[in-house]
Amino acid sequence: MICEKTKFEELYTFRHACKIFCKKKKIPQEDMNAILEAGRMAPSSFGMEGWKFLVIQNDELKEQLRPLCWNQAQITTCSHLVVLLCAISSLRVESGVPQRRFQRRKLPKEQEEAYIKRYEAFLKEEAPDDEKLFAWSAKQTYLAAMQMMLAAANMEIDSCPIEGFEREKVEKFLKIDPKEYRVALLLPFGYRIYPQTEHLRLNFDEVVEFLE
Ligand SMILES: Cc1cc2nc3c(=O)[nH]c(=O)nc-3n(C[C@H](O)[C@H](O)[C@H](O)COP(=O)(O)O)c2cc1C
């Protein structure tokens, strides 16, 4: 076992949606890089890695963003605010990017072409327009977000995934072209000032069903 079972339980128990961080405590760069690295290493459908992580430390920027994020205190009290962008245009086959992702696998040409065809057909079916592509692309970034939150918990760093924001306004403020990228999720990191809240969860049997 890589990590003791009880240790892993400690990790996901430590993580909670932290509502307010200690404004004075800054995350060391090395730890922040380890969190971002965990995100970079996350899995993505077809291995597309259609994401980008913007890291905001500047207090003025955070202050300006807060009203666009339901005025949530996490935005201005966190040490580092990570804005998870999900790719749009570069995921389309016409961009040439998917081919480059597949080429890394160094597959025989035929197999590579078959992969591209499969991918193209998948996108045609699942994401024929930018809205659907956004939905698919955003899903990938959520996996990166979870991996980052666990990496942070491992260093006793708190986090809070944030979907409560006005996406178009945030994109405009950050000068993001929605044809290229969209904001999928905001992820502030820092250190708690209050004891963590209780994890409210359904019972195991309500959530899990073993099929015979
Ligand atoms: C995708 C996503 C978006 C969320 N958005 C917000 C948010 O905008 N503000 C907030 O305070 N919490 C947000 N949360 C946190 C949840 O409310 C929280 O995870 C849930 O209530 C369970 O609490 P716990 O994580 O502390 O166990 C979000 C969680 C997820 C997964």
JSON list of C-alpha atoms and ligand atoms in Angstrom, two decimals:
[
{"chain": "A", "resi": 1, "resn": "MET", "atom": "CA", "xyz": [0.00, 0.00, 0.00]},
{"chain": "A", "resi": 2, "resn": "ILE", "atom": "CA", "xyz": [1.40, 3.41, -0.94]},
{"chain": "A", "resi": 3, "resn": "CYS", "atom": "CA", "xyz": [-0.36, 5.42, 1.75]},
{"chain": "A", "resi": 4, "resn": "GLU", "atom": "CA", "xyz": [-1.77, 3.78, 4.87]},
{"chain": "A", "resi": 5, "resn": "LYS", "atom": "CA", "xyz": [-5.56, 3.42, 4.68]},
{"chain": "A", "resi": 6, "resn": "THR", "atom": "CA", "xyz": [-6.05, 5.41, 7.88]},
{"chain": "A", "resi": 7, "resn": "LYS", "atom": "CA", "xyz": [-3.73, 8.14, 6.59]},
{"chain": "A", "resi": 8, "resn": "PHE", "atom": "CA", "xyz": [-5.75, 8.47, 3.41]},
{"chain": "A", "resi": 9, "resn": "GLU", "atom": "CA", "xyz": [-8.93, 8.72, 5.48]},
{"chain": "A", "resi": 10, "resn": "GLU", "atom": "CA", "xyz": [-7.28, 11.50, 7.48]},
{"chain": "A", "resi": 11, "resn": "LEU", "atom": "CA", "xyz": [-6.61, 13.33, 4.23]},
{"chain": "A", "resi": 12, "resn": "TYR", "atom": "CA", "xyz": [-10.16, 13.43, 2.97]},
{"chain": "A", "resi": 13, "resn": "THR", "atom": "CA", "xyz": [-11.50, 14.05, 6.46]},
{"chain": "A", "resi": 14, "resn": "PHE", "atom": "CA", "xyz": [-9.22, 17.06, 6.90]},
{"chain": "A", "resi": 15, "resn": "ARG", "atom": "CA", "xyz": [-10.49, 18.55, 3.64]},
{"chain": "A", "resi": 16, "resn": "HIS", "atom": "CA", "xyz": [-13.65, 20.55, 4.05]},
{"chain": "A", "resi": 17, "resn": "ALA", "atom": "CA", "xyz": [-15.20, 23.54, 2.35]},
{"chain": "A", "resi": 18, "resn": "CYS", "atom": "CA", "xyz": [-13.32, 26.19, 4.29]},
{"chain": "A", "resi": 19, "resn": "LYS", "atom": "CA", "xyz": [-15.42, 29.36, 4.39]},
{"chain": "A", "resi": 20, "resn": "ILE", "atom": "CA", "xyz": [-12.80, 31.77, 5.65]},
{"chain": "A", "resi": 21, "resn": "PHE", "atom": "CA", "xyz": [-9.02, 31.63, 5.64]},
{"chain": "A", "resi": 22, "resn": "CYS", "atom": "CA", "xyz": [-6.39, 33.34, 7.77]},
{"chain": "A", "resi": 23, "resn": "LYS", "atom": "CA", "xyz": [-5.50, 36.41, 5.73]},
{"chain": "A", "resi": 24, "resn": "LYS", "atom": "CA", "xyz": [-2.04, 36.68, 7.29]},
{"chain": "A", "resi": 25, "resn": "LYS", "atom": "CA", "xyz": [-0.83, 33.16, 6.52]},
{"chain": "A", "resi": 26, "resn": "LYS", "atom": "CA", "xyz": [0.63, 32.67, 3.06]},
{"chain": "A", "resi": 27, "resn": "ILE", "atom": "CA", "xyz": [1.26, 29.28, 1.50]},
{"chain": "A", "resi": 28, "resn": "PRO", "atom": "CA", "xyz": [4.98, 28.74, 0.77]},
{"chain": "A", "resi": 29, "resn": "GLN", "atom": "CA", "xyz": [5.68, 28.70, -2.96]},
{"chain": "A", "resi": 30, "resn": "GLU", "atom": "CA", "xyz": [7.04, 25.16, -2.78]},
{"chain": "A", "resi": 31, "resn": "ASP", "atom": "CA", "xyz": [3.79, 23.85, -1.26]},
{"chain": "A", "resi": 32, "resn": "MET", "atom": "CA", "xyz": [1.71, 25.79, -3.78]},
{"chain": "A", "resi": 33, "resn": "ASN", "atom": "CA", "xyz": [3.73, 24.29, -6.60]},
{"chain": "A", "resi": 34, "resn": "ALA", "atom": "CA", "xyz": [3.13, 20.80, -5.17]},
{"chain": "A", "resi": 35, "resn": "ILE", "atom": "CA", "xyz": [-0.63, 21.48, -5.19]},
{"chain": "A", "resi": 36, "resn": "LEU", "atom": "CA", "xyz": [-0.54, 22.71, -8.79]},
{"chain": "A", "resi": 37, "resn": "GLU", "atom": "CA", "xyz": [1.60, 19.75, -9.78]},
{"chain": "A", "resi": 38, "resn": "ALA", "atom": "CA", "xyz": [-1.07, 17.40, -8.38]},
{"chain": "A", "resi": 39, "resn": "GLY", "atom": "CA", "xyz": [-3.56, 19.16, -10.65]},
{"chain": "A", "resi": 40, "resn": "ARG", "atom": "CA", "xyz": [-1.27, 18.87, -13.65]},
{"chain": "A", "resi": 41, "resn": "MET", "atom": "CA", "xyz": [-0.99, 15.12, -13.08]},
{"chain": "A", "resi": 42, "resn": "ALA", "atom": "CA", "xyz": [-4.76, 14.56, -12.93]},
{"chain": "A", "resi": 43, "resn": "PRO", "atom": "CA", "xyz": [-6.39, 12.25, -15.47]},
{"chain": "A", "resi": 44, "resn": "SER", "atom": "CA", "xyz": [-8.42, 13.68, -18.35]},
{"chain": "A", "resi": 45, "resn": "SER", "atom": "CA", "xyz": [-10.68, 12.10, -20.91]},
{"chain": "A", "resi": 46, "resn": "PHE", "atom": "CA", "xyz": [-8.65, 10.99, -23.97]},
{"chain": "A", "resi": 47, "resn": "GLY", "atom": "CA", "xyz": [-5.62, 12.51, -22.21]},
{"chain": "A", "resi": 48, "resn": "MET", "atom": "CA", "xyz": [-6.52, 15.93, -23.62]},
{"chain": "A", "resi": 49, "resn": "GLU", "atom": "CA", "xyz": [-5.40, 17.98, -20.57]},
{"chain": "A", "resi": 50, "resn": "GLY", "atom": "CA", "xyz": [-7.73, 20.72, -21.72]},
{"chain": "A", "resi": 51, "resn": "TRP", "atom": "CA", "xyz": [-7.10, 22.99, -18.77]},
{"chain": "A", "resi": 52, "resn": "LYS", "atom": "CA", "xyz": [-5.09, 25.88, -17.47]},
{"chain": "A", "resi": 53, "resn": "PHE", "atom": "CA", "xyz": [-4.62, 27.01, -13.89]},
{"chain": "A", "resi": 54, "resn": "LEU", "atom": "CA", "xyz": [-4.44, 30.76, -13.24]},
{"chain": "A", "resi": 55, "resn": "VAL", "atom": "CA", "xyz": [-2.98, 31.58, -9.84]},
{"chain": "A", "resi": 56, "resn": "ILE", "atom": "CA", "xyz": [-3.95, 34.87, -8.20]},
{"chain": "A", "resi": 57, "resn": "GLN", "atom": "CA", "xyz": [-2.08, 36.18, -5.16]},
{"chain": "A", "resi": 58, "resn": "ASN", "atom": "CA", "xyz": [-2.59, 39.89, -5.72]},
{"chain": "A", "resi": 59, "resn": "ASP", "atom": "CA", "xyz": [-4.92, 41.30, -3.02]},
{"chain": "A", "resi": 60, "resn": "GLU", "atom": "CA", "xyz": [-6.29, 44.04, -5.25]},
{"chain": "A", "resi": 61, "resn": "LEU", "atom": "CA", "xyz": [-7.29, 41.52, -7.91]},
{"chain": "A", "resi": 62, "resn": "LYS", "atom": "CA", "xyz": [-8.97, 39.36, -5.28]},
{"chain": "A", "resi": 63, "resn": "GLU", "atom": "CA", "xyz": [-10.90, 42.37, -3.93]},
{"chain": "A", "resi": 64, "resn": "GLN", "atom": "CA", "xyz": [-12.12, 43.18, -7.42]},
{"chain": "A", "resi": 65, "resn": "LEU", "atom": "CA", "xyz": [-13.15, 39.59, -8.04]},
{"chain": "A", "resi": 66, "resn": "ARG", "atom": "CA", "xyz": [-15.08, 39.09, -4.81]},
{"chain": "A", "resi": 67, "resn": "PRO", "atom": "CA", "xyz": [-18.28, 40.95, -5.85]},
{"chain": "A", "resi": 68, "resn": "LEU", "atom": "CA", "xyz": [-18.38, 38.75, -8.98]},
{"chain": "A", "resi": 69, "resn": "CYS", "atom": "CA", "xyz": [-18.24, 35.66, -6.75]},
{"chain": "A", "resi": 70, "resn": "TRP", "atom": "CA", "xyz": [-21.35, 36.07, -4.62]},
{"chain": "A", "resi": 71, "resn": "ASN", "atom": "CA", "xyz": [-19.25, 38.21, -2.33]},
{"chain": "A", "resi": 72, "resn": "GLN", "atom": "CA", "xyz": [-17.73, 35.09, -0.80]},
{"chain": "A", "resi": 73, "resn": "ALA", "atom": "CA", "xyz": [-15.07, 35.68, 1.84]},
{"chain": "A", "resi": 74, "resn": "GLN", "atom": "CA", "xyz": [-12.88, 32.84, 0.61]},
{"chain": "A", "resi": 75, "resn": "ILE", "atom": "CA", "xyz": [-11.94, 34.94, -2.43]},
{"chain": "A", "resi": 76, "resn": "THR", "atom": "CA", "xyz": [-10.27, 37.72, -0.45]},
{"chain": "A", "resi": 77, "resn": "THR", "atom": "CA", "xyz": [-9.05, 35.80, 2.60]},
{"chain": "A", "resi": 78, "resn": "CYS", "atom": "CA", "xyz": [-7.28, 32.97, 0.77]},
{"chain": "A", "resi": 79, "resn": "SER", "atom": "CA", "xyz": [-3.55, 32.90, 0.24]},
{"chain": "A", "resi": 80, "resn": "HIS", "atom": "CA", "xyz": [-3.76, 31.74, -3.38]},
{"chain": "A", "resi": 81, "resn": "LEU", "atom": "CA", "xyz": [-6.82, 31.73, -5.60]},
{"chain": "A", "resi": 82, "resn": "VAL", "atom": "CA", "xyz": [-6.63, 29.18, -8.41]},
{"chain": "A", "resi": 83, "resn": "VAL", "atom": "CA", "xyz": [-8.92, 29.81, -11.36]},
{"chain": "A", "resi": 84, "resn": "LEU", "atom": "CA", "xyz": [-9.44, 26.56, -13.23]},
{"chain": "A", "resi": 85, "resn": "LEU", "atom": "CA", "xyz": [-9.95, 27.24, -16.91]},
{"chain": "A", "resi": 86, "resn": "CYS", "atom": "CA", "xyz": [-11.21, 24.59, -19.26]},
{"chain": "A", "resi": 87, "resn": "ALA", "atom": "CA", "xyz": [-10.27, 24.61, -22.91]},
{"chain": "A", "resi": 88, "resn": "ILE", "atom": "CA", "xyz": [-12.83, 25.11, -25.69]},
{"chain": "A", "resi": 89, "resn": "SER", "atom": "CA", "xyz": [-11.41, 25.77, -29.19]},
{"chain": "A", "resi": 90, "resn": "SER", "atom": "CA", "xyz": [-8.20, 23.76, -28.73]},
{"chain": "A", "resi": 91, "resn": "LEU", "atom": "CA", "xyz": [-10.23, 20.60, -28.02]},
{"chain": "A", "resi": 92, "resn": "ARG", "atom": "CA", "xyz": [-11.64, 20.62, -31.53]},
{"chain": "A", "resi": 93, "resn": "VAL", "atom": "CA", "xyz": [-9.81, 18.41, -34.03]},
{"chain": "A", "resi": 94, "resn": "GLU", "atom": "CA", "xyz": [-9.41, 21.38, -36.43]},
{"chain": "A", "resi": 95, "resn": "SER", "atom": "CA", "xyz": [-7.10, 23.06, -33.91]},
{"chain": "A", "resi": 96, "resn": "GLY", "atom": "CA", "xyz": [-4.48, 20.34, -34.37]},
{"chain": "A", "resi": 97, "resn": "VAL", "atom": "CA", "xyz": [-4.07, 20.05, -30.60]},
{"chain": "A", "resi": 98, "resn": "PRO", "atom": "CA", "xyz": [-5.81, 16.67, -30.13]},
{"chain": "A", "resi": 99, "resn": "GLN", "atom": "CA", "xyz": [-3.48, 15.18, -32.76]},
{"chain": "A", "resi": 100, "resn": "ARG", "atom": "CA", "xyz": [-0.47, 16.46, -30.82]},
{"chain": "A", "resi": 101, "resn": "ARG", "atom": "CA", "xyz": [-1.81, 14.91, -27.62]},
{"chain": "A", "resi": 102, "resn": "PHE", "atom": "CA", "xyz": [-2.27, 11.54, -29.32]},
{"chain": "A", "resi": 103, "resn": "GLN", "atom": "CA", "xyz": [1.13, 11.72, -31.03]},
{"chain": "A", "resi": 104, "resn": "ARG", "atom": "CA", "xyz": [2.80, 11.66, -27.61]},
{"chain": "A", "resi": 105, "resn": "ARG", "atom": "CA", "xyz": [1.73, 8.04, -27.29]},
{"chain": "A", "resi": 106, "resn": "LYS", "atom": "CA", "xyz": [3.95, 7.11, -30.24]},
{"chain": "A", "resi": 107, "resn": "LEU", "atom": "CA", "xyz": [1.42, 4.67, -31.61]},
{"chain": "A", "resi": 108, "resn": "PRO", "atom": "CA", "xyz": [1.58, 3.16, -35.09]},
{"chain": "A", "resi": 109, "resn": "LYS", "atom": "CA", "xyz": [0.11, 5.70, -37.56]},
{"chain": "A", "resi": 110, "resn": "GLU", "atom": "CA", "xyz": [-3.01, 3.59, -38.20]},
{"chain": "A", "resi": 111, "resn": "GLN", "atom": "CA", "xyz": [-3.82, 3.33, -34.52]},
{"chain": "A", "resi": 112, "resn": "GLU", "atom": "CA", "xyz": [-3.24, 7.05, -34.02]},
{"chain": "A", "resi": 113, "resn": "GLU", "atom": "CA", "xyz": [-5.62, 7.88, -36.87]},
{"chain": "A", "resi": 114, "resn": "ALA", "atom": "CA", "xyz": [-8.21, 5.49, -35.43]},
{"chain": "A", "resi": 115, "resn": "TYR", "atom": "CA", "xyz": [-7.94, 7.30, -32.09]},
{"chain": "A", "resi": 116, "resn": "ILE", "atom": "CA", "xyz": [-8.47, 10.69, -33.73]},
{"chain": "A", "resi": 117, "resn": "LYS", "atom": "CA", "xyz": [-11.50, 9.37, -35.61]},
{"chain": "A", "resi": 118, "resn": "ARG", "atom": "CA", "xyz": [-12.92, 7.94, -32.38]},
{"chain": "A", "resi": 119, "resn": "TYR", "atom": "CA", "xyz": [-12.31, 11.24, -30.61]},
{"chain": "A", "resi": 120, "resn": "GLU", "atom": "CA", "xyz": [-13.85, 13.25, -33.44]},
{"chain": "A", "resi": 121, "resn": "ALA", "atom": "CA", "xyz": [-16.96, 11.06, -33.47]},
{"chain": "A", "resi": 122, "resn": "PHE", "atom": "CA", "xyz": [-17.21, 11.32, -29.69]},
{"chain": "A", "resi": 123, "resn": "LEU", "atom": "CA", "xyz": [-17.07, 15.12, -29.81]},
{"chain": "A", "resi": 124, "resn": "LYS", "atom": "CA", "xyz": [-19.59, 15.26, -32.65]},
{"chain": "A", "resi": 125, "resn": "GLU", "atom": "CA", "xyz": [-21.98, 13.24, -30.55]},
{"chain": "A", "resi": 126, "resn": "GLU", "atom": "CA", "xyz": [-21.26, 14.66, -27.08]},
{"chain": "A", "resi": 127, "resn": "ALA", "atom": "CA", "xyz": [-20.20, 18.20, -27.79]},
{"chain": "A", "resi": 128, "resn": "PRO", "atom": "CA", "xyz": [-21.46, 19.49, -31.13]},
{"chain": "A", "resi": 129, "resn": "ASP", "atom": "CA", "xyz": [-21.56, 23.09, -29.88]},
{"chain": "A", "resi": 130, "resn": "ASP", "atom": "CA", "xyz": [-19.45, 25.21, -27.52]},
{"chain": "A", "resi": 131, "resn": "GLU", "atom": "CA", "xyz": [-21.94, 24.93, -24.65]},
{"chain": "A", "resi": 132, "resn": "LYS", "atom": "CA", "xyz": [-21.82, 21.13, -24.66]},
{"chain": "A", "resi": 133, "resn": "LEU", "atom": "CA", "xyz": [-18.08, 21.18, -25.16]},
{"chain": "A", "resi": 134, "resn": "PHE", "atom": "CA", "xyz": [-17.81, 23.46, -22.12]},
{"chain": "A", "resi": 135, "resn": "ALA", "atom": "CA", "xyz": [-19.82, 20.98, -20.03]},
{"chain": "A", "resi": 136, "resn": "TRP", "atom": "CA", "xyz": [-17.53, 18.11, -21.07]},
{"chain": "A", "resi": 137, "resn": "SER", "atom": "CA", "xyz": [-14.36, 20.12, -20.72]},
{"chain": "A", "resi": 138, "resn": "ALA", "atom": "CA", "xyz": [-15.31, 21.47, -17.29]},
{"chain": "A", "resi": 139, "resn": "LYS", "atom": "CA", "xyz": [-15.80, 17.93, -15.97]},
{"chain": "A", "resi": 140, "resn": "GLN", "atom": "CA", "xyz": [-12.12, 17.25, -16.53]},
{"chain": "A", "resi": 141, "resn": "THR", "atom": "CA", "xyz": [-11.01, 20.23, -14.48]},
{"chain": "A", "resi": 142, "resn": "TYR", "atom": "CA", "xyz": [-13.07, 19.01, -11.53]},
{"chain": "A", "resi": 143, "resn": "LEU", "atom": "CA", "xyz": [-10.84, 15.94, -11.32]},
{"chain": "A", "resi": 144, "resn": "ALA", "atom": "CA", "xyz": [-7.77, 18.17, -11.26]},
{"chain": "A", "resi": 145, "resn": "ALA", "atom": "CA", "xyz": [-9.46, 20.25, -8.55]},
{"chain": "A", "resi": 146, "resn": "MET", "atom": "CA", "xyz": [-10.07, 17.21, -6.35]},
{"chain": "A", "resi": 147, "resn": "GLN", "atom": "CA", "xyz": [-6.49, 16.06, -6.75]},
{"chain": "A", "resi": 148, "resn": "MET", "atom": "CA", "xyz": [-5.27, 19.55, -5.80]},
{"chain": "A", "resi": 149, "resn": "MET", "atom": "CA", "xyz": [-7.51, 19.67, -2.72]},
{"chain": "A", "resi": 150, "resn": "LEU", "atom": "CA", "xyz": [-6.17, 16.33, -1.48]},
{"chain": "A", "resi": 151, "resn": "ALA", "atom": "CA", "xyz": [-2.58, 17.38, -2.15]},
{"chain": "A", "resi": 152, "resn": "ALA", "atom": "CA", "xyz": [-3.27, 20.52, -0.13]},
{"chain": "A", "resi": 153, "resn": "ALA", "atom": "CA", "xyz": [-4.85, 18.54, 2.71]},
{"chain": "A", "resi": 154, "resn": "ASN", "atom": "CA", "xyz": [-1.71, 16.41, 2.84]},
{"chain": "A", "resi": 155, "resn": "MET", "atom": "CA", "xyz": [0.17, 19.60, 3.77]},
{"chain": "A", "resi": 156, "resn": "GLU", "atom": "CA", "xyz": [-2.60, 20.74, 6.16]},
{"chain": "A", "resi": 157, "resn": "ILE", "atom": "CA", "xyz": [-3.64, 23.41, 3.69]},
{"chain": "A", "resi": 158, "resn": "ASP", "atom": "CA", "xyz": [-7.33, 24.20, 3.36]},
{"chain": "A", "resi": 159, "resn": "SER", "atom": "CA", "xyz": [-9.41, 24.80, 0.27]},
{"chain": "A", "resi": 160, "resn": "CYS", "atom": "CA", "xyz": [-12.95, 25.40, -0.95]},
{"chain": "A", "resi": 161, "resn": "PRO", "atom": "CA", "xyz": [-14.28, 24.59, -4.41]},
{"chain": "A", "resi": 162, "resn": "ILE", "atom": "CA", "xyz": [-16.34, 27.55, -5.64]},
{"chain": "A", "resi": 163, "resn": "GLU", "atom": "CA", "xyz": [-19.01, 27.46, -8.28]},
{"chain": "A", "resi": 164, "resn": "GLY", "atom": "CA", "xyz": [-20.80, 30.48, -6.86]},
{"chain": "A", "resi": 165, "resn": "PHE", "atom": "CA", "xyz": [-19.59, 33.13, -9.29]},
{"chain": "A", "resi": 166, "resn": "GLU", "atom": "CA", "xyz": [-20.85, 34.99, -12.35]},
{"chain": "A", "resi": 167, "resn": "ARG", "atom": "CA", "xyz": [-18.88, 33.22, -15.02]},
{"chain": "A", "resi": 168, "resn": "GLU", "atom": "CA", "xyz": [-19.21, 35.72, -17.84]},
{"chain": "A", "resi": 169, "resn": "LYS", "atom": "CA", "xyz": [-18.27, 38.64, -15.60]},
{"chain": "A", "resi": 170, "resn": "VAL", "atom": "CA", "xyz": [-15.27, 36.79, -14.17]},
{"chain": "A", "resi": 171, "resn": "GLU", "atom": "CA", "xyz": [-14.11, 35.86, -17.67]},
{"chain": "A", "resi": 172, "resn": "LYS", "atom": "CA", "xyz": [-14.45, 39.45, -18.83]},
{"chain": "A", "resi": 173, "resn": "PHE", "atom": "CA", "xyz": [-12.57, 40.72, -15.80]},
{"chain": "A", "resi": 174, "resn": "LEU", "atom": "CA", "xyz": [-9.73, 38.23, -16.36]},
{"chain": "A", "resi": 175, "resn": "LYS", "atom": "CA", "xyz": [-9.74, 38.98, -20.11]},
{"chain": "A", "resi": 176, "resn": "ILE", "atom": "CA", "xyz": [-10.47, 35.39, -21.05]},
{"chain": "A", "resi": 177, "resn": "ASP", "atom": "CA", "xyz": [-11.79, 34.80, -24.54]},
{"chain": "A", "resi": 178, "resn": "PRO", "atom": "CA", "xyz": [-14.69, 32.34, -24.00]},
{"chain": "A", "resi": 179, "resn": "LYS", "atom": "CA", "xyz": [-14.04, 30.80, -27.38]},
{"chain": "A", "resi": 180, "resn": "GLU", "atom": "CA", "xyz": [-10.62, 29.69, -26.14]},
{"chain": "A", "resi": 181, "resn": "TYR", "atom": "CA", "xyz": [-11.18, 29.02, -22.45]},
{"chain": "A", "resi": 182, "resn": "ARG", "atom": "CA", "xyz": [-13.97, 29.24, -19.90]},
{"chain": "A", "resi": 183, "resn": "VAL", "atom": "CA", "xyz": [-13.82, 29.46, -16.16]},
{"chain": "A", "resi": 184, "resn": "ALA", "atom": "CA", "xyz": [-14.90, 26.10, -14.77]},
{"chain": "A", "resi": 185, "resn": "LEU", "atom": "CA", "xyz": [-14.24, 26.48, -11.07]},
{"chain": "A", "resi": 186, "resn": "LEU", "atom": "CA", "xyz": [-12.54, 28.74, -8.55]},
{"chain": "A", "resi": 187, "resn": "LEU", "atom": "CA", "xyz": [-10.35, 27.09, -5.96]},
{"chain": "A", "resi": 188, "resn": "PRO", "atom": "CA", "xyz": [-9.00, 29.18, -3.10]},
{"chain": "A", "resi": 189, "resn": "PHE", "atom": "CA", "xyz": [-6.28, 27.76, -0.84]},
{"chain": "A", "resi": 190, "resn": "GLY", "atom": "CA", "xyz": [-5.14, 28.93, 2.57]},
{"chain": "A", "resi": 191, "resn": "TYR", "atom": "CA", "xyz": [-5.28, 28.14, 6.24]},
{"chain": "A", "resi": 192, "resn": "ARG", "atom": "CA", "xyz": [-8.46, 27.88, 8.32]},
{"chain": "A", "resi": 193, "resn": "ILE", "atom": "CA", "xyz": [-9.09, 30.21, 11.25]},
{"chain": "A", "resi": 194, "resn": "TYR", "atom": "CA", "xyz": [-12.12, 28.38, 12.65]},
{"chain": "A", "resi": 195, "resn": "PRO", "atom": "CA", "xyz": [-12.46, 24.67, 13.51]},
{"chain": "A", "resi": 196, "resn": "GLN", "atom": "CA", "xyz": [-13.73, 22.75, 10.52]},
{"chain": "A", "resi": 197, "resn": "THR", "atom": "CA", "xyz": [-17.41, 22.11, 10.05]},
{"chain": "A", "resi": 198, "resn": "GLU", "atom": "CA", "xyz": [-18.89, 18.64, 10.32]},
{"chain": "A", "resi": 199, "resn": "HIS", "atom": "CA", "xyz": [-19.01, 16.55, 7.13]},
{"chain": "A", "resi": 200, "resn": "LEU", "atom": "CA", "xyz": [-22.71, 16.00, 6.49]},
{"chain": "A", "resi": 201, "resn": "ARG", "atom": "CA", "xyz": [-23.07, 12.88, 4.40]},
{"chain": "A", "resi": 202, "resn": "LEU", "atom": "CA", "xyz": [-25.70, 10.31, 3.48]},
{"chain": "A", "resi": 203, "resn": "ASN", "atom": "CA", "xyz": [-25.23, 6.82, 4.91]},
{"chain": "A", "resi": 204, "resn": "PHE", "atom": "CA", "xyz": [-23.07, 4.32, 3.03]},
{"chain": "A", "resi": 205, "resn": "ASP", "atom": "CA", "xyz": [-26.11, 2.16, 2.17]},
{"chain": "A", "resi": 206, "resn": "GLU", "atom": "CA", "xyz": [-27.99, 5.10, 0.72]},
{"chain": "A", "resi": 207, "resn": "VAL", "atom": "CA", "xyz": [-25.17, 5.87, -1.65]},
{"chain": "A", "resi": 208, "resn": "VAL", "atom": "CA", "xyz": [-23.69, 2.47, -2.50]},
{"chain": "A", "resi": 209, "resn": "GLU", "atom": "CA", "xyz": [-25.49, -0.40, -4.15]},
{"chain": "A", "resi": 210, "resn": "PHE", "atom": "CA", "xyz": [-23.68, -3.64, -4.94]},
{"chain": "A", "resi": 211, "resn": "LEU", "atom": "CA", "xyz": [-25.27, -5.25, -8.00]},
{"chain": "A", "resi": 212, "resn": "GLU", "atom": "CA", "xyz": [-25.62, -9.03, -7.94]},
{"chain": "B", "resi": 1, "resn": "LIG", "atom": "C1", "xyz": [-18.45, 21.99, -7.52]},
{"chain": "B", "resi": 1, "resn": "LIG", "atom": "C2", "xyz": [-18.62, 22.58, -6.16]},
{"chain": "B", "resi": 1, "resn": "LIG", "atom": "C3", "xyz": [-18.96, 23.89, -6.02]},
{"chain": "B", "resi": 1, "resn": "LIG", "atom": "C4", "xyz": [-19.07, 24.47, -4.76]},
{"chain": "B", "resi": 1, "resn": "LIG", "atom": "N1", "xyz": [-19.31, 25.82, -4.63]},
{"chain": "B", "resi": 1, "resn": "LIG", "atom": "C5", "xyz": [-19.27, 26.39, -3.40]},
{"chain": "B", "resi": 1, "resn": "LIG", "atom": "C6", "xyz": [-19.38, 27.80, -3.26]},
{"chain": "B", "resi": 1, "resn": "LIG", "atom": "O1", "xyz": [-19.54, 28.55, -4.21]},
{"chain": "B", "resi": 1, "resn": "LIG", "atom": "N2", "xyz": [-19.29, 28.31, -2.00]},
{"chain": "B", "resi": 1, "resn": "LIG", "atom": "C7", "xyz": [-19.09, 27.51, -0.90]},
{"chain": "B", "resi": 1, "resn": "LIG", "atom": "O2", "xyz": [-19.00, 28.04, 0.21]},
{"chain": "B", "resi": 1, "resn": "LIG", "atom": "N3", "xyz": [-19.01, 26.18, -1.02]},
{"chain": "B", "resi": 1, "resn": "LIG", "atom": "C8", "xyz": [-19.07, 25.60, -2.24]},
{"chain": "B", "resi": 1, "resn": "LIG", "atom": "N4", "xyz": [-18.93, 24.24, -2.35]},
{"chain": "B", "resi": 1, "resn": "LIG", "atom": "C9", "xyz": [-18.71, 23.43, -1.14]},
{"chain": "B", "resi": 1, "resn": "LIG", "atom": "C10", "xyz": [-19.88, 22.52, -0.79]},
{"chain": "B", "resi": 1, "resn": "LIG", "atom": "O3", "xyz": [-20.95, 23.28, -0.32]},
{"chain": "B", "resi": 1, "resn": "LIG", "atom": "C11", "xyz": [-19.38, 21.52, 0.25]},
{"chain": "B", "resi": 1, "resn": "LIG", "atom": "O4", "xyz": [-18.36, 20.73, -0.32]},
{"chain": "B", "resi": 1, "resn": "LIG", "atom": "C12", "xyz": [-20.48, 20.60, 0.77]},
{"chain": "B", "resi": 1, "resn": "LIG", "atom": "O5", "xyz": [-21.47, 21.34, 1.42]},
{"chain": "B", "resi": 1, "resn": "LIG", "atom": "C13", "xyz": [-19.93, 19.55, 1.73]},
{"chain": "B", "resi": 1, "resn": "LIG", "atom": "O6", "xyz": [-19.19, 20.15, 2.76]},
{"chain": "B", "resi": 1, "resn": "LIG", "atom": "P1", "xyz": [-17.69, 19.70, 3.07]},
{"chain": "B", "resi": 1, "resn": "LIG", "atom": "O7", "xyz": [-16.94, 19.77, 1.77]},
{"chain": "B", "resi": 1, "resn": "LIG", "atom": "O8", "xyz": [-17.19, 20.69, 4.06]},
{"chain": "B", "resi": 1, "resn": "LIG", "atom": "O9", "xyz": [-17.76, 18.33, 3.62]},
{"chain": "B", "resi": 1, "resn": "LIG", "atom": "C14", "xyz": [-18.87, 23.66, -3.61]},
{"chain": "B", "resi": 1, "resn": "LIG", "atom": "C15", "xyz": [-18.55, 22.31, -3.77]},
{"chain": "B", "resi": 1, "resn": "LIG", "atom": "C16", "xyz": [-18.42, 21.78, -5.02]},
{"chain": "B", "resi": 1, "resn": "LIG", "atom": "C17", "xyz": [-18.03, 20.33, -5.14]}
]
